[in-house]
XYZ file of C-alpha atoms in Angstrom:
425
model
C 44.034 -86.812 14.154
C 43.679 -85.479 17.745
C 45.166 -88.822 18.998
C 48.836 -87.380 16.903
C 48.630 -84.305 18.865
C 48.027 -85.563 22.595
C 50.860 -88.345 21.316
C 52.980 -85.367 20.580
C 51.788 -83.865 23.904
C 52.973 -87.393 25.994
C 56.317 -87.042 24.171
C 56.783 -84.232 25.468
C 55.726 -84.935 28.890
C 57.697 -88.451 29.229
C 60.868 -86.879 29.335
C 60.056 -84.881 32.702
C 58.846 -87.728 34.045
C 61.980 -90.301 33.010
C 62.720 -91.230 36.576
C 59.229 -92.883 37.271
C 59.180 -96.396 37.839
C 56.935 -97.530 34.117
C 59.552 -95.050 31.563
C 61.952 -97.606 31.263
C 59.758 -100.891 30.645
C 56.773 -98.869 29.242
C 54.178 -102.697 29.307
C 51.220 -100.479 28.757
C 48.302 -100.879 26.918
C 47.482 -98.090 24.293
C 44.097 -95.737 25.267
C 41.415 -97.170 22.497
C 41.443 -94.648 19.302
C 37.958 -93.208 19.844
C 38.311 -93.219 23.722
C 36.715 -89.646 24.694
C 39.863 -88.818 26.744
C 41.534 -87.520 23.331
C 38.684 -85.281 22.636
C 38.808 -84.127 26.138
C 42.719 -83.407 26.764
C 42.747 -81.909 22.641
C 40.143 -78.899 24.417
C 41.930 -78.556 27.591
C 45.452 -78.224 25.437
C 43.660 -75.515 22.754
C 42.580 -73.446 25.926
C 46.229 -73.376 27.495
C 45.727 -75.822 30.058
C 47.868 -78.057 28.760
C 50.304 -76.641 26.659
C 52.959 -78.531 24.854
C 51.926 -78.702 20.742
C 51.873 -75.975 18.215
C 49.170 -74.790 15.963
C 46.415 -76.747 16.842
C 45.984 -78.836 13.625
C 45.931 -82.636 13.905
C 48.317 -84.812 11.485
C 47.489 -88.716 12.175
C 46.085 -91.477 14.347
C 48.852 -92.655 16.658
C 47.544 -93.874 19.560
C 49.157 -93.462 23.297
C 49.138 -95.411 26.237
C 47.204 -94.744 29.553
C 50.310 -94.122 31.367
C 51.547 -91.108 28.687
C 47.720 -90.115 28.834
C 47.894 -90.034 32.405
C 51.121 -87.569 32.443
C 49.218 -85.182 30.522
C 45.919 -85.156 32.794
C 48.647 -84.851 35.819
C 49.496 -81.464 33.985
C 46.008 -80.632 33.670
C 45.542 -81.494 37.151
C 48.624 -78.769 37.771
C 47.047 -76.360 36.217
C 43.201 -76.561 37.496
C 43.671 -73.297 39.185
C 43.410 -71.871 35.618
C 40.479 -73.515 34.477
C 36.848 -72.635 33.927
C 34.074 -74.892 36.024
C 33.438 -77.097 32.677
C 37.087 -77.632 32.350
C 37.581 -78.256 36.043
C 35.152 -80.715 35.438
C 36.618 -82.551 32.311
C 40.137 -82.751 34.427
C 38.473 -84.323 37.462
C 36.465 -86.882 34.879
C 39.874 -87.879 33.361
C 41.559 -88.321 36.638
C 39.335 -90.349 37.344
C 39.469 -92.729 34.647
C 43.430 -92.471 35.199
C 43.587 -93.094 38.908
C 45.423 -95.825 38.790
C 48.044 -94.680 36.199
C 48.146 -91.529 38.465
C 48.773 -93.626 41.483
C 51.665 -94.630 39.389
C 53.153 -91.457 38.942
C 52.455 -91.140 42.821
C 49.833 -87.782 41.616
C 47.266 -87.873 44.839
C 43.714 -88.088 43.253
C 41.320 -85.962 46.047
C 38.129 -87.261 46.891
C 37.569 -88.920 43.614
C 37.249 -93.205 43.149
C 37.620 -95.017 40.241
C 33.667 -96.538 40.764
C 32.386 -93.168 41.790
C 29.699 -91.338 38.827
C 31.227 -90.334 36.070
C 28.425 -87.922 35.202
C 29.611 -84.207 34.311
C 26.776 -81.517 35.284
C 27.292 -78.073 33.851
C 24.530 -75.251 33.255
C 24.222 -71.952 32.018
C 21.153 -69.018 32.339
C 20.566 -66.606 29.535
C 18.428 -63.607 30.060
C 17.185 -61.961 27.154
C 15.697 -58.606 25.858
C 14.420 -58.346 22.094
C 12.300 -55.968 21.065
C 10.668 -54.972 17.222
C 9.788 -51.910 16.584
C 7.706 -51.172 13.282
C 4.648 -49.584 12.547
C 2.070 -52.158 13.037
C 2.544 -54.995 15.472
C 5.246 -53.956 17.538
C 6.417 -56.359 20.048
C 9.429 -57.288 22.938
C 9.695 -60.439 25.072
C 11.591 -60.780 28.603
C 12.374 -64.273 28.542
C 15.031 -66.313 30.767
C 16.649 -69.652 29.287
C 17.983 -71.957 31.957
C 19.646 -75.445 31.006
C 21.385 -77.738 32.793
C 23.538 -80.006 30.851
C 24.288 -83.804 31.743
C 27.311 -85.389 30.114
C 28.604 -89.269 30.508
C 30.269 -92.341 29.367
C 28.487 -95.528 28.536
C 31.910 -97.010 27.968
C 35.191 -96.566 26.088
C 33.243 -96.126 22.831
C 30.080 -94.366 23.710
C 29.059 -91.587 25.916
C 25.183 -90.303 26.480
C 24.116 -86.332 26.799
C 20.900 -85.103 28.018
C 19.988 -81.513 28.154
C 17.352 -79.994 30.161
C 16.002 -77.013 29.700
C 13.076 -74.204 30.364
C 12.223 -70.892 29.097
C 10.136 -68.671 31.741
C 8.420 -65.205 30.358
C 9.035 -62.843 32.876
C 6.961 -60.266 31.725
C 4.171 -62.664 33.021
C 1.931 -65.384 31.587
C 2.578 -68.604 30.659
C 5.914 -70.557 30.888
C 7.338 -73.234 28.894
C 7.269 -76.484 30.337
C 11.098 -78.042 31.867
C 11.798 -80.430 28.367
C 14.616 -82.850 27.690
C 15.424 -80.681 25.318
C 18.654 -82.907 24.291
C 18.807 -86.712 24.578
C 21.321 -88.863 22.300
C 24.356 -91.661 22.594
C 27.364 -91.069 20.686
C 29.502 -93.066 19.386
C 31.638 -95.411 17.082
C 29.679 -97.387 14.965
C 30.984 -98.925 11.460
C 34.001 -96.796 11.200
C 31.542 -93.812 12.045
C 30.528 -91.787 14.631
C 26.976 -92.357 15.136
C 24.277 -89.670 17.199
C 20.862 -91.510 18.059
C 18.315 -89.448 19.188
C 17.436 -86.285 20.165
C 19.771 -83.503 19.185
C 20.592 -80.273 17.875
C 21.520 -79.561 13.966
C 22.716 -76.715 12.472
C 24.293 -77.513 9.283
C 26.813 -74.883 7.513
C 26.071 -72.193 10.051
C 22.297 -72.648 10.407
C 21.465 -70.134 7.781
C 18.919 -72.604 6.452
C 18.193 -74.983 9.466
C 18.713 -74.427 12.922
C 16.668 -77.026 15.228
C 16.550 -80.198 16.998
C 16.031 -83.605 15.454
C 14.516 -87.057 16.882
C 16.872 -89.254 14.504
C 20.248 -90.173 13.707
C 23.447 -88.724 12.530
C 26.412 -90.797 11.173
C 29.478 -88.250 10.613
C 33.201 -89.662 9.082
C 35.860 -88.266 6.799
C 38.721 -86.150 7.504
C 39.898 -83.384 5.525
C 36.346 -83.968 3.605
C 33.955 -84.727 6.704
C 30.255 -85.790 5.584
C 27.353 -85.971 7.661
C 24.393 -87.954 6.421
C 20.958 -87.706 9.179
C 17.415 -88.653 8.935
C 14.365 -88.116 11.339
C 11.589 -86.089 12.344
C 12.572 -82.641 13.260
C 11.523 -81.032 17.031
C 9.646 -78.098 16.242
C 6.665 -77.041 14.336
C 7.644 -74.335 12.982
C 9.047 -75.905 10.194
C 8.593 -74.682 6.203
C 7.283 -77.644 4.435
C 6.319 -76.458 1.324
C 4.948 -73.208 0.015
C 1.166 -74.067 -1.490
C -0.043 -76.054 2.017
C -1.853 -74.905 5.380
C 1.147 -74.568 7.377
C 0.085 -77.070 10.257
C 1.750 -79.506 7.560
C 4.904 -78.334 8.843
C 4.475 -79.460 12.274
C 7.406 -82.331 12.983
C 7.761 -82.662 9.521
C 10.604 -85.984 8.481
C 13.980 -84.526 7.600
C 16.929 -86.298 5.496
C 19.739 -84.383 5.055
C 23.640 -84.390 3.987
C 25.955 -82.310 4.547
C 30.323 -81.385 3.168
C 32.492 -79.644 4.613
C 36.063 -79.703 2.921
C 38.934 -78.473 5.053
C 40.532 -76.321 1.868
C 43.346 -75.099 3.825
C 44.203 -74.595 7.671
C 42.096 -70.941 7.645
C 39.548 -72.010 4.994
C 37.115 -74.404 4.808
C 34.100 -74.930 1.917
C 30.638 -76.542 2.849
C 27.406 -77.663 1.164
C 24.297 -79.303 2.085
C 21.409 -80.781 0.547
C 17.737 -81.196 2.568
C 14.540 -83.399 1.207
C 11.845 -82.139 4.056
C 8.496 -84.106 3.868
C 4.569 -82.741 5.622
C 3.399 -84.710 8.222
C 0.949 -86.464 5.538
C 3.704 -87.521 3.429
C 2.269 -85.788 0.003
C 4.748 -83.227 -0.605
C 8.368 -83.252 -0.470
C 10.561 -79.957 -0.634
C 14.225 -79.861 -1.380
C 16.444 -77.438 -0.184
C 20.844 -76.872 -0.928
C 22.934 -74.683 -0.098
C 26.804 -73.933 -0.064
C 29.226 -71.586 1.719
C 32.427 -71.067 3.172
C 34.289 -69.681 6.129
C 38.052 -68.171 6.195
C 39.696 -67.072 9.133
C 41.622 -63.755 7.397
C 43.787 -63.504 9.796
C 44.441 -63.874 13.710
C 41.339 -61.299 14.411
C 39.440 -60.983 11.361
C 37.286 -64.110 10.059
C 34.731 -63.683 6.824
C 31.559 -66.287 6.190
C 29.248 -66.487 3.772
C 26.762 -69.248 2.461
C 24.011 -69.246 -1.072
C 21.164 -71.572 -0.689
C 17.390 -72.384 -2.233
C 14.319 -74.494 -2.561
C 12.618 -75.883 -5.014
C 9.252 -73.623 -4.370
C 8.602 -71.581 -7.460
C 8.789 -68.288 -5.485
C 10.067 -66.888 -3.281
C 12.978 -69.601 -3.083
C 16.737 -68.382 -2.431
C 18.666 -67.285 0.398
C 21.944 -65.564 1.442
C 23.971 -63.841 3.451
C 27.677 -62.483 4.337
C 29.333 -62.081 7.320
C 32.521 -60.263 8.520
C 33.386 -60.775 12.026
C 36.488 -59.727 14.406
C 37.685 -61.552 17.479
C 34.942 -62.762 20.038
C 34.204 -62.942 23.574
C 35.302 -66.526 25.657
C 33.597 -66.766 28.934
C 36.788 -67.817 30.123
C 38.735 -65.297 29.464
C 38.361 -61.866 31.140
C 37.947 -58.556 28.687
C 37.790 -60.508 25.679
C 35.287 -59.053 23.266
C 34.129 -59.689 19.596
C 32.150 -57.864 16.970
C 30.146 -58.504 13.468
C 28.469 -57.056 10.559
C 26.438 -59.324 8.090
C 23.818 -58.717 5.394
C 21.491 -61.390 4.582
C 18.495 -62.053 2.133
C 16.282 -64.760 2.930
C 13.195 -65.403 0.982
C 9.848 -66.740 2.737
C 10.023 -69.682 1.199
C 13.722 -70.566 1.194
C 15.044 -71.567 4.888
C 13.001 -74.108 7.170
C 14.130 -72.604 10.234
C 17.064 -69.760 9.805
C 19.256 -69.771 12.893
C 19.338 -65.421 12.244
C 17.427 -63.677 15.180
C 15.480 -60.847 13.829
C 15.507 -62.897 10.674
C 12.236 -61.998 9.288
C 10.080 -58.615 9.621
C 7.076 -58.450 12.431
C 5.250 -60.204 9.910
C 7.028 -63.214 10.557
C 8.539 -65.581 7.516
C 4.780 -65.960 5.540
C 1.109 -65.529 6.137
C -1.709 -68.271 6.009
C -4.896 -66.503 4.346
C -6.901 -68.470 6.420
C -8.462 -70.557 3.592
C -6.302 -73.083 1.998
C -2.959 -70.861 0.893
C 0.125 -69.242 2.578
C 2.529 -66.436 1.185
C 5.845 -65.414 1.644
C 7.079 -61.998 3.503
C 10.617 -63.041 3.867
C 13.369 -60.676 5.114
C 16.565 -59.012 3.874
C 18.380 -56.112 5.821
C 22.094 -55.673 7.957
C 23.020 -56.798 11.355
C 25.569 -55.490 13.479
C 26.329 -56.887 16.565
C 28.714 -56.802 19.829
C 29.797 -59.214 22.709
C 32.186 -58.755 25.609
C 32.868 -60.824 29.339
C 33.038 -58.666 32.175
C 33.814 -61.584 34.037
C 34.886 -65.310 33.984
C 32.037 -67.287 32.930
C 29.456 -64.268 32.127
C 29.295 -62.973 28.699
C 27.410 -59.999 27.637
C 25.475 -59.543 23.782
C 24.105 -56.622 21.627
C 22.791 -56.932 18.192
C 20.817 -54.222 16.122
C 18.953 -55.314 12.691
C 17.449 -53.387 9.963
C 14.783 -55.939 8.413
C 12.335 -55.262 5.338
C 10.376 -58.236 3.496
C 11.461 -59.677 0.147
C 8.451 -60.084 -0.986
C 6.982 -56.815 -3.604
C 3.657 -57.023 -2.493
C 4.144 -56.606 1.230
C 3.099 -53.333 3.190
C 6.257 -51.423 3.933
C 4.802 -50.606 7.175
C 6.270 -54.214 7.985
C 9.576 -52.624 7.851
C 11.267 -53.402 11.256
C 14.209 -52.771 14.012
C 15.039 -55.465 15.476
C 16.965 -54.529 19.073
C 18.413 -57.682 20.821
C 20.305 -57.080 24.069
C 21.243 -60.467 26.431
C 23.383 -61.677 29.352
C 24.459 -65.258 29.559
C 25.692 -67.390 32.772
C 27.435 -70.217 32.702
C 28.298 -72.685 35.349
């Protein structure tokens, strides 16, 4: 569908451009329908670089030619001044794969050549302040996040990521190692879009998983998209089942699909269903879950999402979340704010994507012998996020956690304070 709307955009553009020497014969051939240029001009035209179509839904799959592509990158190209570093770099990778067609429209590419890299380099830093305060194990972290990201095309069809990244404790000790922390090819395979390899999932939200699987994803539909992955998930702290030790949950295999069903042009409904296997392969836990997300209006959006496991106890979670507006790094004084409540039972989400999820006494306890029990947390978040300036976006959050569980000391009770800055460049 984004290939209707940058066709729209061309139409548009073609008739400015009716004196150039290819408008009247038009003998070009048409930009392949999953070339990565459409994805690429569809973000600069929803962030005003390129402006031209109207409410940003998509309504077919006409393909264009390289020569109308290349009109709209020239716009892009006219409008750099207004762009953010990440968009500056998607223009220059498209005029670049348009040089010639440029050349055409006698647009002077700057030090750019059609056989230079076509590698895209972006970063961003995110320092970080949390502290929880209760009345037994109080605790706060310093911690800064760097990650550079590395973006490029294999070919027409398929593009690689990599993303690199380290986490260094500032209030001393011991820092993470630099990890690939990101490493896949995308692309069109079998009338899908395949992902093989390393990469981040967060179905529905992430209130039940948000992590990083070795694997692969295969994503089609439309107005109903499906994904369907499989593979062995990144991190080890991962809920396997609730009667093991929990270093069965380290890595453990994940197969997973997920709905998402576009119900109107502010609505959408999703769903998801997990089967999460220990590393020894003798127990298998199933998780679901389904949700939705409306946009009420230009400001106001409301989300909410029910899920469970098949563990006896302890197995459901939920939560609901109204939010206004939100801060864009790229744009100056823009500012958001939210208010959720959630419940989320120790043995319900594998890895909740909710910071401050869970009291000080983390998710569940291991007794040490051969059992584990749930503490689980339910409570309200508010939150706040503004950008003082282009590219630097500023984050608040205050939580009010107590465990689900009835047999849990109340002095587990906690306030979770979250305060952060985040770079990007």
């Amino acid at each position: 569908m984004k290939k209707k709307l940058v066709a729209s955009l061309a139409a548009a553009m073609v008739l400015s451009v009716a004196g150039t020497s290819f408008a009247a014969t038009n003998p070009f051939t048409d930009v392949p329908a999953k070339h990565w240029s459409y994805d690429a001009v569809t973000k600069l035209a929803n962030a005003g670089i390129v402006d031209g179509y109207g409410d940003g839904t998509f309504r077919g799959d006409k393909t264009i030619s390289r020569y109308e592509m290349a009109q709209i990158v020239a716009k892009a190209m006219a409008h750099s001044d207004q762009a953010t570093a990440e968009q500056k770099a998607s223009i220059d990778k498209l005029s670049v794969e348009f040089a010639e067609e440029l050349e055409g429209l006698n647009v002077r590419v700057t030090k750019l050549e059609k056989n230079s890299s076509t590698i895209k380099v972006t970063g961003e830093a995110r320092l970080r302040y949390e502290n929880n305060d209760a009345d037994v194990l109080s605790d706060n972290s310093l911690v800064l996040r760097s990650r550079i990201h590395l973006d490029g095309n294999i070919n027409d069809q398929w593009s690689y990521y990599g993303r690199l990244q380290s986490e260094n404790n500032l209030r001393g000790g011991d820092d993470g190692k630099v990890t690939m922390d990101n490493a896949y090819v995308k692309g069109n395979l079998f009338g899908t879009t395949a992902t093989i390899g390393r990469f981040d999932y967060i179905p529905n939200g992430g209130m039940m998983f948000d992590s990083t699987l070795n694997g692969v994803n295969l994503e089609f539909g439309n107005v109903l998209k499906a994904n369907v992955f499989y593979g062995k998930d990144n991190h080890q702290d991962i809920l396997a089942n609730g009667n093991s030790n929990w270093t069965n949950a380290e890595h453990p295999e994940v197969t997973g699909l997920t709905l998402d069903y576009a119900a109107s042009k502010a609505t959408s409904i999703n769903g998801g269903y997990y089967k999460v296997k220990d590393i020894y392969n003798t127990d298998t836990t199933d998780f679901w879950e389904a949700g939705f997300a409306t946009q009420l209006n230009s400001n106001w959006n409301l989300t909410g999402s029910y899920g469970e496991s098949d563990i006896d106890v302890e197995n459901t979670a939920y939560y609901a979340q109204l939010g206004y507006k939100g801060a864009d790094k790229a744009k100056v004084g823009s500012y958001g704010a939210w208010v959720n409540y959630r419940n989320i039972e120790g043995f319900a989400a594998p890895r909740t994507t909710f910071d401050g999820a869970y009291t000080v006494g983390g998710q569940s306890y291991y007794d040490g012998v051969d059992s584990i029990y749930p503490l689980g947390g339910k409570g309200y978040e508010v939150g706040f996020n503004y950008t003082p300036m282009l590219n630097t976006v500023l984050g608040f959050k205050y939580a009010d956690i107590k465990t689900t569980a009835n047999n849990a000391s109340n002095s587990l009770k906690t306030k979770f304070y979250q305060a952060q800055v985040e770079f990007f460049f």
